[in-house]
Tab-separated table of C-alpha atoms (C1' of nucleotides) in Angstrom:
chain	number	residue	atom	x	y	z
A	279	UNK	CA	-0.283	0.077	-0.382
A	280	UNK	CA	1.093	3.507	-0.786
A	281	UNK	CA	2.445	5.523	2.201
A	282	UNK	CA	0.252	8.523	1.267
A	283	UNK	CA	-3.232	6.711	-0.130
A	284	UNK	CA	-2.806	5.481	3.460
A	285	UNK	CA	-1.796	9.163	5.377
A	286	UNK	CA	-5.684	9.986	4.315
A	287	UNK	CA	-7.286	6.580	4.541
A	288	UNK	CA	-6.013	7.284	8.436
A	289	UNK	CA	-7.311	10.754	8.729
A	290	UNK	CA	-10.101	9.349	7.815
A	291	UNK	CA	-10.887	7.019	9.872
A	292	UNK	CA	-10.194	10.246	12.147
A	293	UNK	CA	-12.433	12.054	10.644
A	294	UNK	CA	-15.448	10.635	10.635
A	295	UNK	CA	-14.651	8.536	13.646
A	296	UNK	CA	-15.456	12.421	14.915
A	297	UNK	CA	-11.839	12.515	17.043
A	298	UNK	CA	-10.371	15.751	14.630
A	299	UNK	CA	-14.021	18.083	15.137
A	300	UNK	CA	-15.675	19.633	12.628
A	301	UNK	CA	-14.455	22.864	12.107
A	302	UNK	CA	-11.272	21.989	14.358
A	303	UNK	CA	-7.887	23.571	13.574
A	304	UNK	CA	-5.537	20.907	11.592
A	305	UNK	CA	-2.324	22.250	12.646
A	306	UNK	CA	0.767	21.027	9.371
A	307	UNK	CA	3.019	20.590	11.835
A	308	UNK	CA	0.983	18.795	15.349
A	309	UNK	CA	-0.357	16.804	12.199
A	310	UNK	CA	3.082	15.915	10.374
A	311	UNK	CA	4.703	14.523	14.565
A	312	UNK	CA	1.368	12.729	15.355
A	313	UNK	CA	1.715	11.181	12.135
A	314	UNK	CA	5.131	10.617	11.656
A	315	UNK	CA	5.397	12.129	8.134
A	316	UNK	CA	7.013	15.276	7.010
A	317	UNK	CA	4.739	18.554	6.435
A	318	UNK	CA	4.648	18.655	2.402
A	319	UNK	CA	3.893	14.332	2.304
A	320	UNK	CA	1.000	15.607	4.998
A	321	UNK	CA	0.264	19.060	2.686
A	322	UNK	CA	-0.829	16.223	-0.064
A	323	UNK	CA	-3.167	14.412	1.962
A	324	UNK	CA	-4.740	17.847	2.236
A	325	UNK	CA	-4.902	18.352	-1.437
A	326	UNK	CA	-6.922	15.284	-1.276
A	327	UNK	CA	-9.498	15.863	1.788
A	328	UNK	CA	-9.444	18.737	0.756
A	329	UNK	CA	-11.419	18.176	-3.335
A	330	UNK	CA	-13.420	15.424	-1.318
A	331	UNK	CA	-14.914	17.803	0.528
A	332	UNK	CA	-13.176	16.331	5.171
A	333	UNK	CA	-11.442	19.762	5.117
A	334	UNK	CA	-11.679	23.173	4.400
A	335	UNK	CA	-8.533	24.660	2.956
A	336	UNK	CA	-7.662	28.421	3.078
A	337	UNK	CA	-4.267	30.324	1.876
A	338	UNK	CA	-1.990	30.791	4.450
A	339	UNK	CA	-4.317	30.378	7.129
A	340	UNK	CA	-4.731	26.187	7.044
A	341	UNK	CA	-7.288	24.005	6.624
A	342	UNK	CA	-10.053	22.676	9.096
A	343	UNK	CA	-12.045	19.560	8.910
A	344	UNK	CA	-15.102	20.216	7.277
A	345	UNK	CA	-17.869	22.125	9.684
A	346	UNK	CA	-20.705	21.745	7.023
A	347	UNK	CA	-23.925	24.264	8.482
A	348	UNK	CA	-27.635	24.322	7.073
A	349	UNK	CA	-26.987	25.496	4.068
A	350	UNK	CA	-24.016	22.617	3.159
A	351	UNK	CA	-26.792	20.461	4.638
A	352	UNK	CA	-29.912	21.950	2.622
A	353	UNK	CA	-27.344	21.264	-0.118
A	354	UNK	CA	-25.735	17.817	0.743
A	355	UNK	CA	-29.871	15.982	0.647
A	356	UNK	CA	-30.042	17.614	-2.580
A	357	UNK	CA	-27.352	15.805	-4.512
A	358	UNK	CA	-28.877	13.209	-2.224
A	359	UNK	CA	-32.017	13.045	-3.817
A	360	UNK	CA	-30.951	13.899	-7.188
A	361	UNK	CA	-28.251	10.566	-6.967
A	362	UNK	CA	-30.082	8.385	-4.752
A	363	UNK	CA	-33.952	8.582	-5.961
A	364	UNK	CA	-32.437	8.844	-10.036
A	365	UNK	CA	-30.595	5.400	-9.627
A	366	UNK	CA	-33.378	4.045	-8.013
A	367	UNK	CA	-35.907	4.969	-11.168
A	368	UNK	CA	-34.484	3.591	-13.296
A	369	UNK	CA	-32.636	0.499	-11.489
A	370	UNK	CA	-33.441	-2.644	-13.529
A	371	UNK	CA	-34.911	-5.415	-11.508
A	372	UNK	CA	-32.345	-8.428	-10.088
A	373	UNK	CA	-29.823	-6.030	-10.347
A	374	UNK	CA	-27.136	-7.705	-7.846
A	375	UNK	CA	-26.525	-4.270	-5.602
A	376	UNK	CA	-30.262	-5.435	-4.258
A	377	UNK	CA	-28.721	-8.266	-2.060
A	378	UNK	CA	-26.581	-5.614	-0.553
A	379	UNK	CA	-29.426	-3.657	0.235
A	380	UNK	CA	-31.478	-6.647	1.455
A	381	UNK	CA	-27.646	-7.137	3.549
A	382	UNK	CA	-27.903	-3.771	4.895
A	383	UNK	CA	-31.135	-3.751	5.827
A	384	UNK	CA	-31.413	-7.092	7.893
A	385	UNK	CA	-28.280	-6.628	9.229
A	386	UNK	CA	-30.278	-3.432	10.437
A	387	UNK	CA	-32.958	-4.828	12.558
A	388	UNK	CA	-30.571	-7.151	13.756
A	389	UNK	CA	-28.180	-4.770	15.253
A	390	UNK	CA	-31.399	-2.275	16.432
A	391	UNK	CA	-32.944	-5.120	17.983
A	392	UNK	CA	-28.994	-5.600	19.705
A	393	UNK	CA	-28.903	-1.851	20.683
A	394	UNK	CA	-26.326	-1.725	18.757
A	395	UNK	CA	-27.024	1.737	17.215
A	396	UNK	CA	-23.043	1.988	15.797
A	397	UNK	CA	-23.814	-0.478	13.599
A	398	UNK	CA	-27.273	0.612	13.039
A	399	UNK	CA	-25.037	3.581	11.672
A	400	UNK	CA	-22.713	2.070	9.552
A	401	UNK	CA	-25.632	0.198	7.774
A	402	UNK	CA	-27.199	2.942	6.557
A	403	UNK	CA	-24.480	3.817	5.341
A	404	UNK	CA	-24.103	0.148	3.256
A	405	UNK	CA	-28.203	0.517	2.265
A	406	UNK	CA	-27.782	3.926	0.258
A	407	UNK	CA	-24.447	2.676	-1.099
A	408	UNK	CA	-25.720	0.316	-1.791
A	409	UNK	CA	-28.595	2.538	-3.528
A	410	UNK	CA	-26.495	3.904	-5.506
A	411	UNK	CA	-23.852	0.779	-7.099
A	412	UNK	CA	-26.948	-0.374	-9.030
A	413	UNK	CA	-26.385	2.956	-11.373
A	414	UNK	CA	-22.541	0.968	-12.236
A	415	UNK	CA	-21.836	3.750	-12.260
A	416	UNK	CA	-17.710	3.695	-10.550
A	417	UNK	CA	-17.531	7.851	-9.682
A	418	UNK	CA	-20.657	8.158	-8.961
A	419	UNK	CA	-20.540	6.478	-6.353
A	420	UNK	CA	-17.192	8.474	-5.873
A	421	UNK	CA	-18.994	10.742	-5.522
A	422	UNK	CA	-21.894	9.393	-3.340
A	423	UNK	CA	-19.416	8.497	-0.673
A	424	UNK	CA	-17.572	11.851	-0.680
A	425	UNK	CA	-20.836	13.601	0.147
A	426	UNK	CA	-21.705	10.582	2.531
A	427	UNK	CA	-18.565	11.254	4.582
A	428	UNK	CA	-19.246	15.193	4.713
A	429	UNK	CA	-22.774	15.145	5.466
A	430	UNK	CA	-21.184	12.031	8.927
A	431	UNK	CA	-18.858	15.158	9.545
A	432	UNK	CA	-22.689	17.042	9.805
A	433	UNK	CA	-23.939	14.504	12.576
A	434	UNK	CA	-20.855	14.905	14.343
A	435	UNK	CA	-20.651	18.727	14.265
A	436	UNK	CA	-25.070	18.887	16.228
A	437	UNK	CA	-24.122	15.721	17.778
A	438	UNK	CA	-27.117	13.306	15.836
A	439	UNK	CA	-27.187	11.137	18.917
A	440	UNK	CA	-27.091	7.364	16.193
A	441	UNK	CA	-30.185	5.515	18.030
A	442	UNK	CA	-32.651	8.493	16.059
A	443	UNK	CA	-31.207	6.122	13.298
A	444	UNK	CA	-33.936	4.120	15.066
A	445	UNK	CA	-36.431	4.670	12.384
A	446	UNK	CA	-35.178	4.494	9.190
A	447	UNK	CA	-34.181	1.221	8.829
A	448	UNK	CA	-37.993	0.216	8.930
A	449	UNK	CA	-37.924	2.869	5.744
A	450	UNK	CA	-34.895	1.492	3.868
A	451	UNK	CA	-37.502	-2.088	4.773
A	452	UNK	CA	-39.810	-0.839	2.744
A	453	UNK	CA	-37.201	1.383	0.243
A	454	UNK	CA	-36.509	-2.099	-0.370
A	455	UNK	CA	-39.714	-3.144	-0.541
A	456	UNK	CA	-40.675	-1.260	-3.235
A	457	UNK	CA	-37.912	-1.711	-5.693
A	458	UNK	CA	-38.380	-5.577	-5.275
A	459	UNK	CA	-42.268	-6.260	-5.646
A	460	UNK	CA	-43.503	-2.623	-6.662
A	461	UNK	CA	-42.250	0.109	-9.067
A	462	UNK	CA	-38.794	1.577	-9.071
A	463	UNK	CA	-41.718	5.022	-9.473
A	464	UNK	CA	-42.852	3.953	-6.507
A	465	UNK	CA	-39.126	3.155	-4.618
A	466	UNK	CA	-38.067	6.155	-6.026
A	467	UNK	CA	-40.609	8.593	-4.411
A	468	UNK	CA	-40.215	6.483	-0.847
A	469	UNK	CA	-36.636	6.360	-0.996
A	470	UNK	CA	-37.395	11.303	-1.757
A	471	UNK	CA	-40.315	11.192	1.223
A	472	UNK	CA	-37.419	9.360	3.260
A	473	UNK	CA	-34.582	11.847	2.963
A	474	UNK	CA	-36.952	14.829	3.209
A	475	UNK	CA	-37.746	13.224	6.876
A	476	UNK	CA	-34.236	12.523	7.311
A	477	UNK	CA	-33.318	15.739	6.035
A	478	UNK	CA	-35.838	17.951	8.386
A	479	UNK	CA	-34.833	16.147	11.406
A	480	UNK	CA	-30.458	16.718	10.545
A	481	UNK	CA	-32.152	20.397	10.560
A	482	UNK	CA	-34.102	20.215	13.415
A	483	UNK	CA	-31.022	19.196	15.548
A	484	UNK	CA	-28.921	22.336	13.628
A	485	UNK	CA	-31.153	24.457	15.168
A	486	UNK	CA	-31.558	23.117	18.941
A	487	UNK	CA	-27.617	23.850	19.002
A	488	UNK	CA	-28.040	27.438	17.739
A	489	UNK	CA	-26.155	25.790	14.664
A	490	UNK	CA	-25.819	28.427	11.643
B	143	UNK	CA	-3.717	34.606	-6.119
B	144	UNK	CA	-2.731	31.265	-3.876
B	145	UNK	CA	0.714	30.257	-6.233
B	146	UNK	CA	-0.915	26.615	-6.295
B	147	UNK	CA	-4.464	27.069	-6.674
B	148	UNK	CA	-3.292	28.804	-10.836
B	149	UNK	CA	-1.322	26.149	-10.569
B	150	UNK	CA	-3.499	23.870	-10.718
B	151	UNK	CA	-5.261	26.378	-13.133
B	152	UNK	CA	-3.121	26.015	-15.855
B	153	UNK	CA	-2.510	22.604	-15.276
B	154	UNK	CA	-6.788	21.876	-16.183
B	155	UNK	CA	-6.445	24.792	-19.079
B	156	UNK	CA	-3.644	22.701	-20.956
B	157	UNK	CA	-5.310	19.626	-20.509
B	158	UNK	CA	-8.416	20.892	-21.803
B	159	UNK	CA	-6.288	21.778	-24.947
B	160	UNK	CA	-5.056	19.249	-25.040
B	161	UNK	CA	-1.417	20.457	-25.406
B	162	UNK	CA	-1.230	17.633	-22.171
B	163	UNK	CA	-2.433	14.281	-24.608
B	164	UNK	CA	-4.632	12.002	-23.453
B	165	UNK	CA	-2.804	8.952	-22.128
B	166	UNK	CA	0.723	11.225	-22.061
B	167	UNK	CA	3.626	11.088	-18.765
B	168	UNK	CA	3.740	14.127	-16.963
B	169	UNK	CA	6.994	13.717	-15.433
B	170	UNK	CA	7.456	15.862	-12.189
B	171	UNK	CA	10.917	16.805	-13.428
B	172	UNK	CA	10.175	17.696	-16.780
B	173	UNK	CA	7.114	19.529	-15.628
B	174	UNK	CA	8.454	21.212	-12.657
B	175	UNK	CA	11.084	22.906	-14.085
B	176	UNK	CA	8.508	24.157	-17.210
B	177	UNK	CA	6.163	26.136	-14.607
B	178	UNK	CA	9.234	26.415	-12.828
B	179	UNK	CA	7.272	25.311	-9.495
B	180	UNK	CA	9.195	23.170	-6.613
B	181	UNK	CA	8.608	19.190	-7.193
B	182	UNK	CA	6.511	19.490	-4.231
B	183	UNK	CA	4.612	21.885	-5.162
B	184	UNK	CA	3.760	20.228	-8.474
B	185	UNK	CA	2.801	16.864	-6.454
B	186	UNK	CA	0.196	18.937	-4.082
B	187	UNK	CA	-1.214	20.268	-7.478
B	188	UNK	CA	-1.007	16.269	-9.191
B	189	UNK	CA	-3.590	15.025	-6.182
B	190	UNK	CA	-5.167	17.296	-7.198
B	191	UNK	CA	-6.123	16.743	-10.344
B	192	UNK	CA	-6.483	13.042	-9.599
B	193	UNK	CA	-8.858	13.567	-7.883
B	194	UNK	CA	-11.113	15.313	-10.034
B	195	UNK	CA	-10.702	12.684	-12.375
B	196	UNK	CA	-7.984	14.719	-15.134
B	197	UNK	CA	-5.566	12.309	-13.651
B	198	UNK	CA	-3.947	9.161	-13.176
B	199	UNK	CA	-2.119	8.713	-10.532
B	200	UNK	CA	-0.027	5.183	-9.894
B	201	UNK	CA	2.207	4.280	-7.391
B	202	UNK	CA	5.867	4.299	-7.859
B	203	UNK	CA	5.080	5.240	-12.069
B	204	UNK	CA	4.000	8.332	-12.201
B	205	UNK	CA	1.302	10.435	-13.258
B	206	UNK	CA	-0.568	10.811	-16.747
B	207	UNK	CA	-2.889	12.489	-18.097
B	208	UNK	CA	-6.359	10.256	-17.083
B	209	UNK	CA	-7.197	8.238	-21.177
B	210	UNK	CA	-10.454	7.557	-20.741
B	211	UNK	CA	-11.985	4.149	-22.612
B	212	UNK	CA	-14.713	3.141	-23.772
B	213	UNK	CA	-16.512	1.936	-20.336
B	214	UNK	CA	-15.120	5.006	-19.166
B	215	UNK	CA	-17.366	7.458	-21.313
B	216	UNK	CA	-20.128	4.981	-20.915
B	217	UNK	CA	-20.387	5.532	-16.563
B	218	UNK	CA	-19.129	8.576	-17.473
B	219	UNK	CA	-22.234	9.881	-19.967
B	220	UNK	CA	-24.644	7.152	-16.426
B	221	UNK	CA	-23.888	9.875	-14.787
B	222	UNK	CA	-24.208	13.223	-17.035
B	223	UNK	CA	-27.980	11.036	-17.535
B	224	UNK	CA	-28.682	10.552	-14.500
B	225	UNK	CA	-27.848	14.593	-12.962
B	226	UNK	CA	-28.268	16.655	-15.516
B	227	UNK	CA	-31.487	14.500	-16.568
B	228	UNK	CA	-32.948	14.510	-13.035
B	229	UNK	CA	-32.574	18.516	-12.173
B	230	UNK	CA	-34.070	19.247	-14.930
B	231	UNK	CA	-36.852	16.908	-14.479
B	232	UNK	CA	-36.891	19.010	-11.372
B	233	UNK	CA	-35.799	22.205	-11.918
B	234	UNK	CA	-38.166	25.001	-10.774
B	235	UNK	CA	-39.884	27.001	-12.960
B	236	UNK	CA	-38.585	30.774	-13.831
B	237	UNK	CA	-35.117	29.630	-12.142
B	238	UNK	CA	-32.333	32.315	-13.381
B	239	UNK	CA	-30.959	29.225	-15.275
B	240	UNK	CA	-32.845	29.117	-18.104
B	241	UNK	CA	-31.373	32.512	-18.695
B	242	UNK	CA	-28.109	31.321	-19.058
B	243	UNK	CA	-29.568	27.680	-21.320
B	244	UNK	CA	-31.254	30.500	-23.329
B	245	UNK	CA	-28.086	32.592	-23.316
B	246	UNK	CA	-26.016	29.124	-24.561
B	247	UNK	CA	-28.268	27.948	-26.587
B	248	UNK	CA	-28.678	31.346	-29.054
B	249	UNK	CA	-24.735	32.330	-28.438
B	250	UNK	CA	-24.300	29.086	-30.346
B	251	UNK	CA	-26.700	29.720	-33.643
B	252	UNK	CA	-25.322	32.613	-34.266
B	253	UNK	CA	-21.485	30.715	-33.726
B	254	UNK	CA	-22.202	27.647	-35.590
B	255	UNK	CA	-23.322	30.077	-38.678
B	256	UNK	CA	-20.070	31.809	-38.127
B	257	UNK	CA	-18.024	28.421	-38.877
B	258	UNK	CA	-16.721	29.267	-34.873
B	259	UNK	CA	-17.165	25.264	-33.818
B	260	UNK	CA	-14.021	25.986	-30.653
B	261	UNK	CA	-16.828	28.367	-29.425
B	262	UNK	CA	-20.237	25.506	-30.407
B	263	UNK	CA	-18.603	23.679	-28.193
B	264	UNK	CA	-17.060	26.316	-25.726
B	265	UNK	CA	-21.818	27.211	-25.420
B	266	UNK	CA	-22.137	23.541	-25.524
B	267	UNK	CA	-20.771	22.661	-22.175
B	268	UNK	CA	-22.420	26.879	-21.504
B	269	UNK	CA	-25.783	24.552	-21.627
B	270	UNK	CA	-24.909	21.337	-19.610
B	271	UNK	CA	-23.581	23.547	-16.452
B	272	UNK	CA	-26.222	25.777	-17.091
B	273	UNK	CA	-28.510	22.367	-16.575
B	274	UNK	CA	-27.210	22.038	-13.586
B	275	UNK	CA	-27.568	25.334	-12.159
B	276	UNK	CA	-31.349	24.567	-12.168
B	277	UNK	CA	-30.657	22.143	-8.905
B	278	UNK	CA	-28.758	25.193	-7.280
B	279	UNK	CA	-26.342	22.570	-5.660
B	280	UNK	CA	-22.819	23.715	-5.384
B	281	UNK	CA	-22.110	20.394	-5.033
B	282	UNK	CA	-23.855	18.536	-8.355
B	283	UNK	CA	-22.157	21.632	-10.185
B	284	UNK	CA	-18.636	20.802	-8.476
B	285	UNK	CA	-18.618	16.569	-9.448
B	286	UNK	CA	-20.918	17.433	-12.891
B	287	UNK	CA	-18.015	20.154	-14.003
B	288	UNK	CA	-15.130	16.839	-13.596
B	289	UNK	CA	-16.807	14.581	-14.929
B	290	UNK	CA	-17.563	16.825	-17.988
B	291	UNK	CA	-13.995	17.662	-17.413
B	292	UNK	CA	-13.270	13.887	-17.943
B	293	UNK	CA	-15.591	14.128	-21.345
B	294	UNK	CA	-13.744	16.619	-22.540
B	295	UNK	CA	-10.750	14.425	-22.384
B	296	UNK	CA	-12.377	11.603	-23.939
B	297	UNK	CA	-13.149	13.313	-27.042
B	298	UNK	CA	-9.108	15.199	-27.458
B	299	UNK	CA	-8.649	11.733	-27.406
B	300	UNK	CA	-10.045	10.887	-30.293
B	301	UNK	CA	-10.321	13.532	-31.660
B	302	UNK	CA	-13.888	14.077	-31.910
B	303	UNK	CA	-13.892	17.271	-34.358
B	304	UNK	CA	-15.887	19.841	-33.592
B	305	UNK	CA	-17.995	20.682	-36.168
B	306	UNK	CA	-19.310	17.483	-35.355
B	307	UNK	CA	-21.226	19.408	-32.553
B	308	UNK	CA	-23.653	20.934	-35.333
B	309	UNK	CA	-26.718	18.580	-34.387
B	310	UNK	CA	-26.542	19.855	-30.784
B	311	UNK	CA	-27.122	22.993	-31.415
B	312	UNK	CA	-30.894	22.060	-32.464
B	313	UNK	CA	-31.023	19.672	-29.597
B	314	UNK	CA	-30.289	22.216	-26.680
B	315	UNK	CA	-32.244	24.748	-28.045
B	316	UNK	CA	-35.547	21.730	-28.453
B	317	UNK	CA	-34.551	20.959	-24.833
B	318	UNK	CA	-34.209	24.338	-23.954
B	319	UNK	CA	-38.054	24.678	-25.590
B	320	UNK	CA	-38.695	21.909	-23.501
B	321	UNK	CA	-38.296	23.017	-20.584
B	322	UNK	CA	-39.784	26.950	-21.095
B	323	UNK	CA	-43.186	25.840	-22.652
B	324	UNK	CA	-43.652	22.748	-21.981
B	325	UNK	CA	-43.101	19.767	-18.997
B	326	UNK	CA	-40.031	18.985	-17.327
B	327	UNK	CA	-40.245	15.562	-17.750
B	328	UNK	CA	-40.416	15.737	-21.513
B	329	UNK	CA	-38.077	18.218	-21.406
B	330	UNK	CA	-36.041	15.706	-18.954
B	331	UNK	CA	-37.206	12.902	-21.858
B	332	UNK	CA	-35.332	14.856	-24.638
B	333	UNK	CA	-32.446	15.768	-21.879
B	334	UNK	CA	-32.066	11.817	-22.256
B	335	UNK	CA	-32.284	11.197	-25.919
B	336	UNK	CA	-29.895	13.360	-26.501
B	337	UNK	CA	-27.727	12.573	-24.162
B	338	UNK	CA	-28.091	9.401	-25.910
B	339	UNK	CA	-27.210	9.842	-29.403
B	340	UNK	CA	-24.251	12.056	-28.297
B	341	UNK	CA	-23.202	8.856	-26.045
B	342	UNK	CA	-23.472	6.642	-29.290
B	343	UNK	CA	-21.548	9.702	-31.186
B	344	UNK	CA	-18.752	9.656	-28.777
B	345	UNK	CA	-18.521	5.376	-28.629
B	346	UNK	CA	-18.738	5.746	-32.709
B	347	UNK	CA	-15.774	7.802	-32.900
B	348	UNK	CA	-13.581	5.489	-31.017
B	349	UNK	CA	-14.524	2.120	-32.609
B	350	UNK	CA	-13.608	3.993	-36.018
B	351	UNK	CA	-10.585	5.075	-34.367
B	352	UNK	CA	-9.355	1.547	-33.058
B	353	UNK	CA	-9.574	2.764	-29.737
B	354	UNK	CA	-10.488	0.254	-26.634
C	192	DT	C1'	-11.814	52.636	21.240
C	193	DA	C1'	-10.834	52.700	16.550
C	194	DG	C1'	-6.268	52.715	14.673
C	195	DC	C1'	-1.502	51.352	13.759
C	196	DA	C1'	2.792	48.716	14.663
C	197	DT	C1'	4.893	45.359	15.879
C	198	DG	C1'	6.646	40.226	16.875
C	199	DG	C1'	5.981	36.172	16.548
C	200	DA	C1'	3.283	32.208	14.117
C	201	DT	C1'	1.433	29.609	10.635
C	202	DT	C1'	1.814	28.391	5.765
C	203	DG	C1'	3.782	28.768	1.429
C	204	DT	C1'	7.798	27.708	-1.247
C	205	DT	C1'	12.063	25.685	-2.408
C	206	DC	C1'	16.037	22.944	-2.410
C	207	DA	C1'	18.910	18.471	-2.063
C	208	DA	C1'	18.943	14.015	-0.265
C	209	DC	C1'	18.271	9.664	-0.139
C	210	DA	C1'	15.318	5.220	-0.198
C	211	DA	C1'	12.137	1.990	-3.181
C	212	DG	C1'	10.893	0.976	-6.252
C	213	DA	C1'	9.724	0.384	-11.925
C	214	DA	C1'	12.190	0.118	-15.691
C	215	DT	C1'	15.984	-1.184	-19.450
C	216	DA	C1'	19.867	-2.806	-21.212
C	217	DG	C1'	22.796	-6.318	-20.837
C	218	DA	C1'	25.291	-10.985	-19.183
C	219	DT	C1'	23.490	-15.437	-19.395
C	220	DC	C1'	21.973	-19.967	-20.045
C	221	DT	C1'	18.598	-23.195	-22.837
D	156	DA	C1'	16.861	-17.065	-31.066
D	157	DG	C1'	14.490	-16.206	-27.057
D	158	DA	C1'	14.426	-16.257	-21.980
D	159	DT	C1'	15.403	-15.807	-17.654
D	160	DC	C1'	18.133	-13.224	-13.834
D	161	DT	C1'	20.764	-9.132	-13.321
D	162	DA	C1'	22.545	-5.113	-12.707
D	163	DT	C1'	22.633	-0.125	-13.138
D	164	DT	C1'	19.767	3.641	-13.811
D	165	DC	C1'	15.998	6.435	-13.896
D	166	DT	C1'	11.086	8.199	-11.746
D	167	DT	C1'	8.803	8.532	-7.591
D	168	DG	C1'	8.389	8.921	-1.953
D	169	DT	C1'	9.707	10.869	1.601
D	170	DT	C1'	12.139	13.783	4.922
D	171	DG	C1'	14.180	18.385	6.892
D	172	DA	C1'	15.813	22.599	6.813
D	173	DA	C1'	15.411	26.652	5.278
D	174	DC	C1'	13.376	31.442	3.677
D	175	DA	C1'	9.497	33.671	2.091
D	176	DA	C1'	5.039	35.794	2.451
D	177	DT	C1'	0.801	35.935	5.619
D	178	DC	C1'	-1.871	36.084	8.845
D	179	DC	C1'	-2.641	37.234	14.019
D	180	DA	C1'	-2.254	38.859	18.641
D	181	DT	C1'	-0.317	41.951	21.575
D	182	DG	C1'	0.417	46.726	23.303
D	183	DC	C1'	1.145	50.730	21.527
D	184	DT	C1'	-0.708	55.541	20.315
D	185	DA	C1'	-3.319	59.459	19.170
DNA sequence: TAGCATGGATTGTTCAACAAGAATAGATCT
DNA sequence: AGATCTATTCTTGTTGAACAATCCATGCTA
């Protein structure tokens, strides 16, 4: 494995784990020391993360963990609606991605029963990644992955607690059922409604947290 | 303006101008000398372009100009269909982006009459960027811009001549008219057909050029 | 208090060096 | 000749130190 690529992965892991909080400044000197790499190598990784939207880079002011505000959240959900719904609506029957969706829903049910809400959250992301995989487009999946990662930062920022995802397990189930047994259009409509509710919940958390 | 950001722009310009041909290897030493920057600074720019899909980076083998093959082209058009059609179908009436679309079509007509095919190509890109701007989503526009830039490399690779865009000026006009006067669904359908024909033309050029 | 110098810290960029992997050419063997 | 191994060479990966450019906080001045 490439050193730099592994560095990007390490940084990404800590970002989505919340160890590097949204808005936190990432000092080149400090992080270089912590990860035991040179400043130049670290800066290359920063450029990658910057393009992915996980960090902001302001010239001469350094990089900081992306800290999505409400308009960012709205924008992210706009992207989700366009991509996820369009993919689902145009998805073929019997796509292998459907099996991934099924596994994610099933696992989420089990995890919810076991009160393992962290796992529920992870499987929720798997479900939506599986939806986009129905497009058979690697580029769409990459862009979508970046957006989901950014949304994860939004959750962290306002501390959307994992167990709040509980109601959405059943919603995913309904989307899957509609895709399998009804029409793609119906499934896409259910998914759109899901995304609307999810967005409202996140924006509500922002309002409670008094964040822009 | 930031030095590095300007370097990315310079490199992008030369890429889409075709001065750096698809598949060409980009030697760090040579390019650093040419742009009068250090290898380290150049490498930072490479990481940005890599995330944008304009260059490929293989560890220990350096970076080369992206050279989309037929499956890349197919993937790119998949993305275009999902994004452009979904945006257009869900676009509100009276969005300011419609005025941009109109200007692009009008200008393309004039440029075509003047045999200025390079300008026709540029305005064609403006038109489709304007379509995506109907989404009011900066992230969607950014991702879409990257994909269009990559498609530009595909054109360059098989030398899709600019005047081949001629029939598409009228198609854009029809899409615009449908959006303005008919239904978003109808406009999206027309755009989808447009994209199908455009994709076929590019793939045809690939077949003639004997490229994968 | 508002505005302005000043010093300290951080980022931007370069350079030279070396390690590590890949590619090339040459030598060897069958 | 053709294939395979090997040594050399080239390129990339990474580092550390250095300096310039810019920002930021502090305290001074009016």
